[in-house]
């Protein structure tokens, strides 16, 4: 028996595949900015928004709360990182701690705090419905269209921000568009995956791809294919061996990145 | 020549106190200008003001209309995590500025010519992170050339290069000036703009002093600015000024 024989597993797999491959490509821009953990901090802030929304009973507004917190958090990160006396990583850690601590504190006052905490941090991919699949499909389409139109513009801003700005690219505008887009992707993914798997998709395929790919096109293809293959393997093995699916896929993604690094060590 | 940019009693910086005070300068189209001074003296601040990325804290900065700028970063400023080939880097601005990233025939011709002129055509399929520092810097210049700008801004283009790579690169930079383009060349060492630029801006204690290369060779002027004596050497048409003990 395969996991595809079960309807709820098929639903979870479709959502995971669509959102995971989208995140893996979006994550290239986090992984190449030397502050990969900003994705983790942003994910945690999205989770905090979800927690606040749920605890306040704003179920429809929870996503908006998450989105707003991620945008605010990434803007705050850009501002705080300007300090020459501290590293950007310190502020990433600060925002992560803030998001995680506040999430736990708020959940501690919730009647179902412990179970909700597990959902926030590790997600519950097997409890998804068709709405989440459609949301993930929407994310996939927006990601594909956005990157098809503007991928090179964002690459230039990440490769040589001053040069791009001098040549007329409005860095503030385009970075702002990316932040809004990233926030939307994280908000949706946190809802589907929880923090751990969202961050895993965001950083690990990109990390392995940057190690192994020799061309930009190959890098994009690697991110999409590797996250799809690992998702499929993860679903199948976690189903067969009775492990929680989200953490299992996260572990496989991490293993892929480590194997990628080991394979580049010259004999 | 029309004016490219004019600073009128401009204070420049990122807050109080300003990095540069009371800057009065006029740079004309086609000038070759060297910016010289120790690290942290305000060269990059002035460059950012020239580019329009920094507005004056007080005073005025007036720019002539319609000029296209291209910035040549230091080799270590480029983000080498991306698997970009030399050709990818040279074509990147054209792709980035077009929807969908598709190049036109003219874009390809410009990029090919820029790579030939910069001496990187034979390494165009190699990854930028796998070529030497000199080749990387040449690639950055090729990227600027491919944009067909009116004004080039080169930030420490010889930083970290060996002497032969530096010589070759400076010959390439000299070619930019001879083509009638405006060139701003930032350097922490005096001898590079001394041999390449028609005007030298010396940065000293928050002020900008505009000099000709001939004035730079006046050792008393340098001694006033740096507080140490200098000697002047010249051989095979190449000039150096170096501080003495």
mmCIF file of N, CA and C in Angstrom, chain B residues 156-211:
data_model
loop_
_atom_site.group_PDB
_atom_site.id
_atom_site.type_symbol
_atom_site.label_atom_id
_atom_site.label_comp_id
_atom_site.label_asym_id
_atom_site.label_seq_id
_atom_site.Cartn_x
_atom_site.Cartn_y
_atom_site.Cartn_z
ATOM 1 N N UNK B 156 37.766 51.232 -6.450
ATOM 2 C CA UNK B 156 38.976 50.445 -6.134
ATOM 3 C C UNK B 156 39.153 49.271 -7.102
ATOM 4 N N UNK B 157 39.259 49.528 -8.394
ATOM 5 C CA UNK B 157 39.271 48.406 -9.344
ATOM 6 C C UNK B 157 40.502 47.524 -9.236
ATOM 7 N N UNK B 158 41.574 48.028 -8.623
ATOM 8 C CA UNK B 158 42.796 47.213 -8.566
ATOM 9 C C UNK B 158 42.992 46.551 -7.203
ATOM 10 N N UNK B 159 42.021 46.691 -6.340
ATOM 11 C CA UNK B 159 42.163 46.140 -4.982
ATOM 12 C C UNK B 159 42.366 44.618 -5.031
ATOM 13 N N UNK B 160 43.427 44.174 -4.408
ATOM 14 C CA UNK B 160 43.684 42.734 -4.310
ATOM 15 C C UNK B 160 44.303 42.114 -5.548
ATOM 16 N N UNK B 161 44.652 42.919 -6.553
ATOM 17 C CA UNK B 161 45.222 42.350 -7.776
ATOM 18 C C UNK B 161 46.746 42.312 -7.694
ATOM 19 N N UNK B 162 47.341 41.329 -8.400
ATOM 20 C CA UNK B 162 48.805 41.325 -8.475
ATOM 21 C C UNK B 162 49.239 42.408 -9.469
ATOM 22 N N UNK B 163 50.537 42.679 -9.533
ATOM 23 C CA UNK B 163 51.003 43.858 -10.273
ATOM 24 C C UNK B 163 50.726 43.754 -11.774
ATOM 25 N N UNK B 164 50.819 42.544 -12.323
ATOM 26 C CA UNK B 164 50.572 42.392 -13.763
ATOM 27 C C UNK B 164 49.083 42.582 -14.064
ATOM 28 N N UNK B 165 48.239 41.978 -13.219
ATOM 29 C CA UNK B 165 46.791 42.145 -13.402
ATOM 30 C C UNK B 165 46.407 43.610 -13.248
ATOM 31 N N UNK B 166 47.071 44.296 -12.306
ATOM 32 C CA UNK B 166 46.784 45.722 -12.104
ATOM 33 C C UNK B 166 47.155 46.523 -13.343
ATOM 34 N N UNK B 167 48.343 46.236 -13.896
ATOM 35 C CA UNK B 167 48.791 46.956 -15.101
ATOM 36 C C UNK B 167 47.787 46.761 -16.244
ATOM 37 N N UNK B 168 47.392 45.529 -16.468
ATOM 38 C CA UNK B 168 46.471 45.225 -17.572
ATOM 39 C C UNK B 168 45.117 45.906 -17.363
ATOM 40 N N UNK B 169 44.668 45.888 -16.120
ATOM 41 C CA UNK B 169 43.368 46.482 -15.835
ATOM 42 C C UNK B 169 43.395 47.994 -16.035
ATOM 43 N N UNK B 170 44.497 48.616 -15.612
ATOM 44 C CA UNK B 170 44.593 50.071 -15.743
ATOM 45 C C UNK B 170 44.645 50.487 -17.214
ATOM 46 N N UNK B 171 45.243 49.643 -18.048
ATOM 47 C CA UNK B 171 45.239 49.937 -19.486
ATOM 48 C C UNK B 171 43.801 49.938 -20.015
ATOM 49 N N UNK B 172 43.016 49.019 -19.515
ATOM 50 C CA UNK B 172 41.610 48.949 -19.921
ATOM 51 C C UNK B 172 40.849 50.191 -19.447
ATOM 52 N N UNK B 173 41.106 50.607 -18.215
ATOM 53 C CA UNK B 173 40.435 51.798 -17.667
ATOM 54 C C UNK B 173 40.844 53.045 -18.454
ATOM 55 N N UNK B 174 42.119 53.115 -18.824
ATOM 56 C CA UNK B 174 42.588 54.271 -19.599
ATOM 57 C C UNK B 174 41.824 54.365 -20.910
ATOM 58 N N UNK B 175 41.507 53.236 -21.492
ATOM 59 C CA UNK B 175 40.747 53.208 -22.749
ATOM 60 C C UNK B 175 39.355 53.802 -22.598
ATOM 61 N N UNK B 176 38.756 53.662 -21.418
ATOM 62 C CA UNK B 176 37.423 54.235 -21.184
ATOM 63 C C UNK B 176 37.482 55.751 -21.274
ATOM 64 N N UNK B 177 38.500 56.351 -20.622
ATOM 65 C CA UNK B 177 38.633 57.809 -20.620
ATOM 66 C C UNK B 177 38.888 58.313 -22.026
ATOM 67 N N UNK B 178 39.725 57.599 -22.766
ATOM 68 C CA UNK B 178 40.091 58.061 -24.113
ATOM 69 C C UNK B 178 38.892 58.025 -25.060
ATOM 70 N N UNK B 179 37.904 57.240 -24.713
ATOM 71 C CA UNK B 179 36.697 57.186 -25.547
ATOM 72 C C UNK B 179 35.741 58.340 -25.288
ATOM 73 N N UNK B 180 36.157 59.325 -24.486
ATOM 74 C CA UNK B 180 35.328 60.506 -24.253
ATOM 75 C C UNK B 180 34.280 60.327 -23.167
ATOM 76 N N UNK B 181 34.321 59.217 -22.470
ATOM 77 C CA UNK B 181 33.359 58.991 -21.393
ATOM 78 C C UNK B 181 33.856 59.666 -20.109
ATOM 79 N N UNK B 182 32.916 59.974 -19.232
ATOM 80 C CA UNK B 182 33.291 60.482 -17.915
ATOM 81 C C UNK B 182 33.650 59.287 -17.036
ATOM 82 N N UNK B 183 34.782 59.388 -16.348
ATOM 83 C CA UNK B 183 35.231 58.269 -15.508
ATOM 84 C C UNK B 183 35.539 58.780 -14.106
ATOM 85 N N UNK B 184 34.907 58.167 -13.122
ATOM 86 C CA UNK B 184 35.268 58.412 -11.719
ATOM 87 C C UNK B 184 36.007 57.159 -11.241
ATOM 88 N N UNK B 185 37.201 57.362 -10.734
ATOM 89 C CA UNK B 185 38.030 56.228 -10.317
ATOM 90 C C UNK B 185 38.400 56.410 -8.848
ATOM 91 N N UNK B 186 37.885 55.523 -8.001
ATOM 92 C CA UNK B 186 38.191 55.593 -6.569
ATOM 93 C C UNK B 186 39.432 54.756 -6.285
ATOM 94 N N UNK B 187 40.368 55.327 -5.534
ATOM 95 C CA UNK B 187 41.582 54.572 -5.216
ATOM 96 C C UNK B 187 42.143 55.052 -3.882
ATOM 97 N N UNK B 188 42.722 54.136 -3.143
ATOM 98 C CA UNK B 188 43.376 54.585 -1.907
ATOM 99 C C UNK B 188 44.837 54.914 -2.164
ATOM 100 N N UNK B 189 45.352 54.547 -3.341
ATOM 101 C CA UNK B 189 46.749 54.880 -3.624
ATOM 102 C C UNK B 189 46.816 55.985 -4.676
ATOM 103 N N UNK B 190 47.794 56.863 -4.515
ATOM 104 C CA UNK B 190 47.882 58.052 -5.346
ATOM 105 C C UNK B 190 48.293 57.768 -6.785
ATOM 106 N N UNK B 191 49.127 56.744 -6.977
ATOM 107 C CA UNK B 191 49.763 56.619 -8.292
ATOM 108 C C UNK B 191 48.772 56.224 -9.387
ATOM 109 N N UNK B 192 47.661 55.563 -9.008
ATOM 110 C CA UNK B 192 46.729 55.109 -10.055
ATOM 111 C C UNK B 192 46.017 56.299 -10.701
ATOM 112 N N UNK B 193 45.324 57.151 -9.939
ATOM 113 C CA UNK B 193 44.725 58.327 -10.594
ATOM 114 C C UNK B 193 45.764 59.305 -11.132
ATOM 115 N N UNK B 194 46.925 59.315 -10.517
ATOM 116 C CA UNK B 194 47.975 60.220 -10.995
ATOM 117 C C UNK B 194 48.298 59.936 -12.458
ATOM 118 N N UNK B 195 48.248 58.681 -12.836
ATOM 119 C CA UNK B 195 48.586 58.290 -14.203
ATOM 120 C C UNK B 195 47.377 58.162 -15.126
ATOM 121 N N UNK B 196 46.186 58.154 -14.547
ATOM 122 C CA UNK B 196 44.999 57.904 -15.381
ATOM 123 C C UNK B 196 44.038 59.080 -15.450
ATOM 124 N N UNK B 197 44.051 59.924 -14.424
ATOM 125 C CA UNK B 197 42.993 60.931 -14.317
ATOM 126 C C UNK B 197 43.521 62.320 -14.640
ATOM 127 N N UNK B 198 42.631 63.153 -15.189
ATOM 128 C CA UNK B 198 43.017 64.551 -15.477
ATOM 129 C C UNK B 198 42.791 65.430 -14.255
ATOM 130 N N UNK B 199 41.939 64.973 -13.375
ATOM 131 C CA UNK B 199 41.686 65.735 -12.148
ATOM 132 C C UNK B 199 41.688 64.762 -10.970
ATOM 133 N N UNK B 200 42.238 65.218 -9.860
ATOM 134 C CA UNK B 200 42.301 64.355 -8.681
ATOM 135 C C UNK B 200 41.613 65.047 -7.512
ATOM 136 N N UNK B 201 40.706 64.340 -6.879
ATOM 137 C CA UNK B 201 40.048 64.849 -5.676
ATOM 138 C C UNK B 201 40.691 64.180 -4.472
ATOM 139 N N UNK B 202 41.316 64.993 -3.641
ATOM 140 C CA UNK B 202 41.950 64.467 -2.429
ATOM 141 C C UNK B 202 41.001 64.658 -1.257
ATOM 142 N N UNK B 203 40.794 63.607 -0.521
ATOM 143 C CA UNK B 203 39.889 63.648 0.630
ATOM 144 C C UNK B 203 40.719 63.753 1.893
ATOM 145 N N UNK B 204 40.428 64.806 2.663
ATOM 146 C CA UNK B 204 41.263 65.050 3.835
ATOM 147 C C UNK B 204 40.450 65.723 4.926
ATOM 148 N N UNK B 205 40.342 65.066 6.047
ATOM 149 C CA UNK B 205 39.680 65.614 7.242
ATOM 150 C C UNK B 205 38.311 66.238 6.916
ATOM 151 N N UNK B 206 37.500 65.487 6.189
ATOM 152 C CA UNK B 206 36.131 65.918 5.929
ATOM 153 C C UNK B 206 35.985 66.941 4.828
ATOM 154 N N UNK B 207 37.065 67.216 4.118
ATOM 155 C CA UNK B 207 36.968 68.153 3.001
ATOM 156 C C UNK B 207 37.456 67.478 1.725
ATOM 157 N N UNK B 208 37.100 68.081 0.592
ATOM 158 C CA UNK B 208 37.533 67.565 -0.710
ATOM 159 C C UNK B 208 38.381 68.644 -1.374
ATOM 160 N N UNK B 209 39.598 68.267 -1.741
ATOM 161 C CA UNK B 209 40.510 69.225 -2.374
ATOM 162 C C UNK B 209 40.714 68.787 -3.824
ATOM 163 N N UNK B 210 40.339 69.663 -4.748
ATOM 164 C CA UNK B 210 40.465 69.341 -6.171
ATOM 165 C C UNK B 210 41.833 69.775 -6.672
ATOM 166 N N UNK B 211 42.537 68.833 -7.308
ATOM 167 C CA UNK B 211 43.888 69.139 -7.784
ATOM 168 C C UNK B 211 44.095 68.574 -9.180
#
